[in-house]
Structure formats: C-alpha cells, structure tokens
Amino acid sequence: MVFSEVPMESGLPKLPVPRRAPKSTARRFVLSVVLYRIQSRKSGFISQREIQGMLNRAGRSPVQEHLYALRTSQFLSRKISRKSLTEADEYRPGRVLKHEYLDEWNELIRKLFGRAGICKGLFTRPAFGTRFLGPTGMLVVGTLRHSKRPLKVSEIHHYLKFFISDEGTVRSRLKKSLEHGLVEKNGPYWSLAPNFENRLSRYEKDFGAASRKERVKAQHKGERQTNNRRLLGCTITTS
C-alpha cells in the first residue's frame, strides 16, 4: 500500500493513497464522505440531502453532479428500486472498488474520520462549508491540530496531496484561517492558534456560517414536509 509523505517528527498518521481514485480531488473527498457514512449502516441508505448537510453545502447542484460522476465512473453504485417513494437513495461501493481497493479506501476513511482521525470533531462544523473554509480548510486545520510541531506549507501539501493538488490552495486556506485567528505563523512555519475551539465557534457565529447551516436545515425540513403532503395527496388550506 502506498502512503502520503509524512512530515518528519510530526507524529501525523500515514494516509493511504488508494490506487483507484477519481481524477477530481473534490470527488475524492465526496467519495470518502459517502463511503464513511454507508460504512456504519447495514442498509446503505443515504440521501443527497444528507450528503449535502455533511458537506455543509448550501446548494444541491454540486453534490448531484459529483454523485452522478462517481456513479458513471463506477466508483459508486445506486439501488434504483425502492419500497416507497420517501426512501433515500441506497449507495454501494461500485465495480471499481473491489477487495483490496475498497480496503485501501476504508483505511483512509479511518485515518480521516475515525476516533483518532485528523478531521474528528471538525467534520460537521459549519465553518467548513463552501464560501467559508471549505473541506480543504478542514483538512489543513486538522493536519495542524494533529501535528506535534509547526509545519511548512510544502509539508502540509505533500501530506494532503491526494485531496489538494495545488500548494496555492493550502496557502490560501492558511491565509484565510490566519485572518480569523485560527492559526499562527512564525516565519515559514504554521501552527494552530491557542483556544482554537473557542475561536472557531466565534468565527462561525460572527461570519454567518452557523446561521446559514440552520437556514439550510429549516429549508430541508420544509421541503420534506411539502413533499410528504404531495405524496399523501393533501391540499394545503388556510387552516
């Protein structure tokens, strides 16, 4: 099994580099999220809305496009038949991910989202939605949080290269995190700021990430209620 380049004396876990992966780094992350969620469910049921919520996405279109591309490239398969119209989509690992190839992805998922994963506790935070710090920001911050020493941009990039192809993206996420006091810079080295959790909560509150997530939840709830009424043939009246 091939692993990413781990910075010396950082104490970071080795991240497996799956031999079969989507070309798009964004779709690699979406695939890891879907595999992680269905891993804990015997049924395999998961909806696009749920994936959207996990990725802190305000819009549904990008998620639909990524899932469609992952299905057509056979990294994911979807069960078409349903017992009822209200059931969520059922996803399974596709033909491309069989045996040792799926084992590589499962190992990577554990290193990302497991009990000691670098994204543990950050995964569902609204700060890491689009137009905020994003998934790449979560990976960068998570790497700094787990490192035993400050890291250079190049070290972070080499470690996360499977998900972040451009070193400039790492630099951009660090710069934005620095603006909001989430990280610190000392020469070429970057580290997590003291009281990171409090600073992250304040960022989510002051810059609207938390309120947007609540609005999206309310929107999804309303859409589900409307759809259920439509399925039951109900008519909305003034009463």
Short mmCIF file of C-alpha atoms in Angstrom, two decimals, residues 107-203:
data_model
loop_
_atom_site.label_atom_id
_atom_site.label_comp_id
_atom_site.label_asym_id
_atom_site.label_seq_id
_atom_site.Cartn_x
_atom_site.Cartn_y
_atom_site.Cartn_z
CA GLU A 107 -8.24 2.58 5.83
CA LEU A 108 -8.05 6.14 4.52
CA ILE A 109 -11.52 6.89 5.90
CA ARG A 110 -10.48 5.69 9.35
CA LYS A 111 -7.46 7.99 9.29
CA LEU A 112 -9.68 10.92 8.29
CA PHE A 113 -12.91 10.47 10.25
CA GLY A 114 -12.25 7.69 12.79
CA ARG A 115 -11.79 8.09 16.54
CA ALA A 116 -8.28 9.47 16.11
CA GLY A 117 -8.87 10.87 12.62
CA ILE A 118 -7.41 14.22 11.61
CA CYS A 119 -10.92 15.55 10.85
CA LYS A 120 -12.52 14.17 14.01
CA GLY A 121 -14.76 16.83 15.56
CA LEU A 122 -14.41 19.14 12.56
CA PHE A 123 -16.40 17.20 10.02
CA THR A 124 -19.86 18.69 10.62
CA ARG A 125 -18.75 22.17 11.69
CA PRO A 126 -20.42 24.94 9.66
CA ALA A 127 -17.08 26.74 9.36
CA PHE A 128 -16.02 24.22 6.74
CA GLY A 129 -18.84 24.83 4.29
CA THR A 130 -18.47 26.38 0.85
CA ARG A 131 -17.66 30.12 0.83
CA PHE A 132 -16.16 29.66 4.29
CA LEU A 133 -13.09 27.47 4.95
CA GLY A 134 -14.35 24.53 2.88
CA PRO A 135 -13.29 20.86 3.03
CA THR A 136 -9.72 21.78 2.09
CA GLY A 137 -9.61 24.17 5.04
CA MET A 138 -10.80 21.37 7.30
CA LEU A 139 -8.04 19.06 6.08
CA VAL A 140 -5.39 21.75 6.54
CA VAL A 141 -6.58 22.74 10.02
CA GLY A 142 -6.97 19.09 11.02
CA THR A 143 -3.39 18.39 9.95
CA LEU A 144 -2.06 21.26 12.05
CA ARG A 145 -4.16 20.14 15.01
CA HIS A 146 -2.66 16.65 14.97
CA SER A 147 0.93 17.64 14.25
CA LYS A 148 3.40 17.68 17.13
CA ARG A 149 5.27 20.60 15.58
CA PRO A 150 4.57 23.61 13.31
CA LEU A 151 4.57 22.77 9.61
CA LYS A 152 5.61 24.44 6.36
CA VAL A 153 3.14 24.91 3.52
CA SER A 154 5.05 22.41 1.39
CA GLU A 155 4.90 19.79 4.16
CA ILE A 156 1.15 20.19 4.52
CA HIS A 157 0.68 19.98 0.77
CA HIS A 158 2.75 16.82 0.38
CA TYR A 159 0.81 15.22 3.21
CA LEU A 160 -2.61 16.14 1.72
CA LYS A 161 -1.70 15.91 -1.96
CA PHE A 162 -4.31 13.21 -2.59
CA PHE A 163 -7.07 15.74 -1.81
CA ILE A 164 -5.33 19.05 -2.59
CA SER A 165 -3.45 19.16 -5.88
CA ASP A 166 -2.21 22.76 -5.68
CA GLU A 167 0.12 24.13 -3.00
CA GLY A 168 -1.52 27.53 -3.53
CA THR A 169 -4.79 26.14 -2.17
CA VAL A 170 -3.07 25.21 1.09
CA ARG A 171 -1.57 28.68 1.32
CA SER A 172 -4.96 30.27 0.63
CA ARG A 173 -6.71 28.25 3.37
CA LEU A 174 -3.96 29.12 5.84
CA LYS A 175 -4.16 32.80 4.98
CA LYS A 176 -7.93 32.89 5.50
CA SER A 177 -7.60 30.96 8.77
CA LEU A 178 -4.93 33.43 9.89
CA GLU A 179 -7.24 36.38 9.20
CA HIS A 180 -9.74 34.93 11.66
CA GLY A 181 -7.19 33.98 14.32
CA LEU A 182 -7.50 30.23 13.87
CA VAL A 183 -3.81 29.63 13.07
CA GLU A 184 -0.48 31.32 13.76
CA LYS A 185 2.53 31.92 11.52
CA ASN A 186 6.16 32.02 12.63
CA GLY A 187 8.43 32.52 9.63
CA PRO A 188 7.68 29.70 7.17
CA TYR A 189 6.00 27.57 9.88
CA TRP A 190 2.29 27.37 10.68
CA SER A 191 0.57 26.09 13.81
CA LEU A 192 -2.89 26.04 15.37
CA ALA A 193 -3.79 29.07 17.49
CA PRO A 194 -4.35 28.72 21.26
CA ASN A 195 -8.04 28.32 22.23
CA PHE A 196 -8.74 27.10 18.71
CA GLU A 197 -12.18 25.67 19.55
CA ASN A 198 -13.42 28.96 21.03
CA ARG A 199 -12.02 30.94 18.11
CA LEU A 200 -13.68 28.56 15.64
CA SER A 201 -17.07 28.93 17.36
CA ARG A 202 -16.72 32.70 17.33
CA TYR A 203 -15.85 32.66 13.63
#
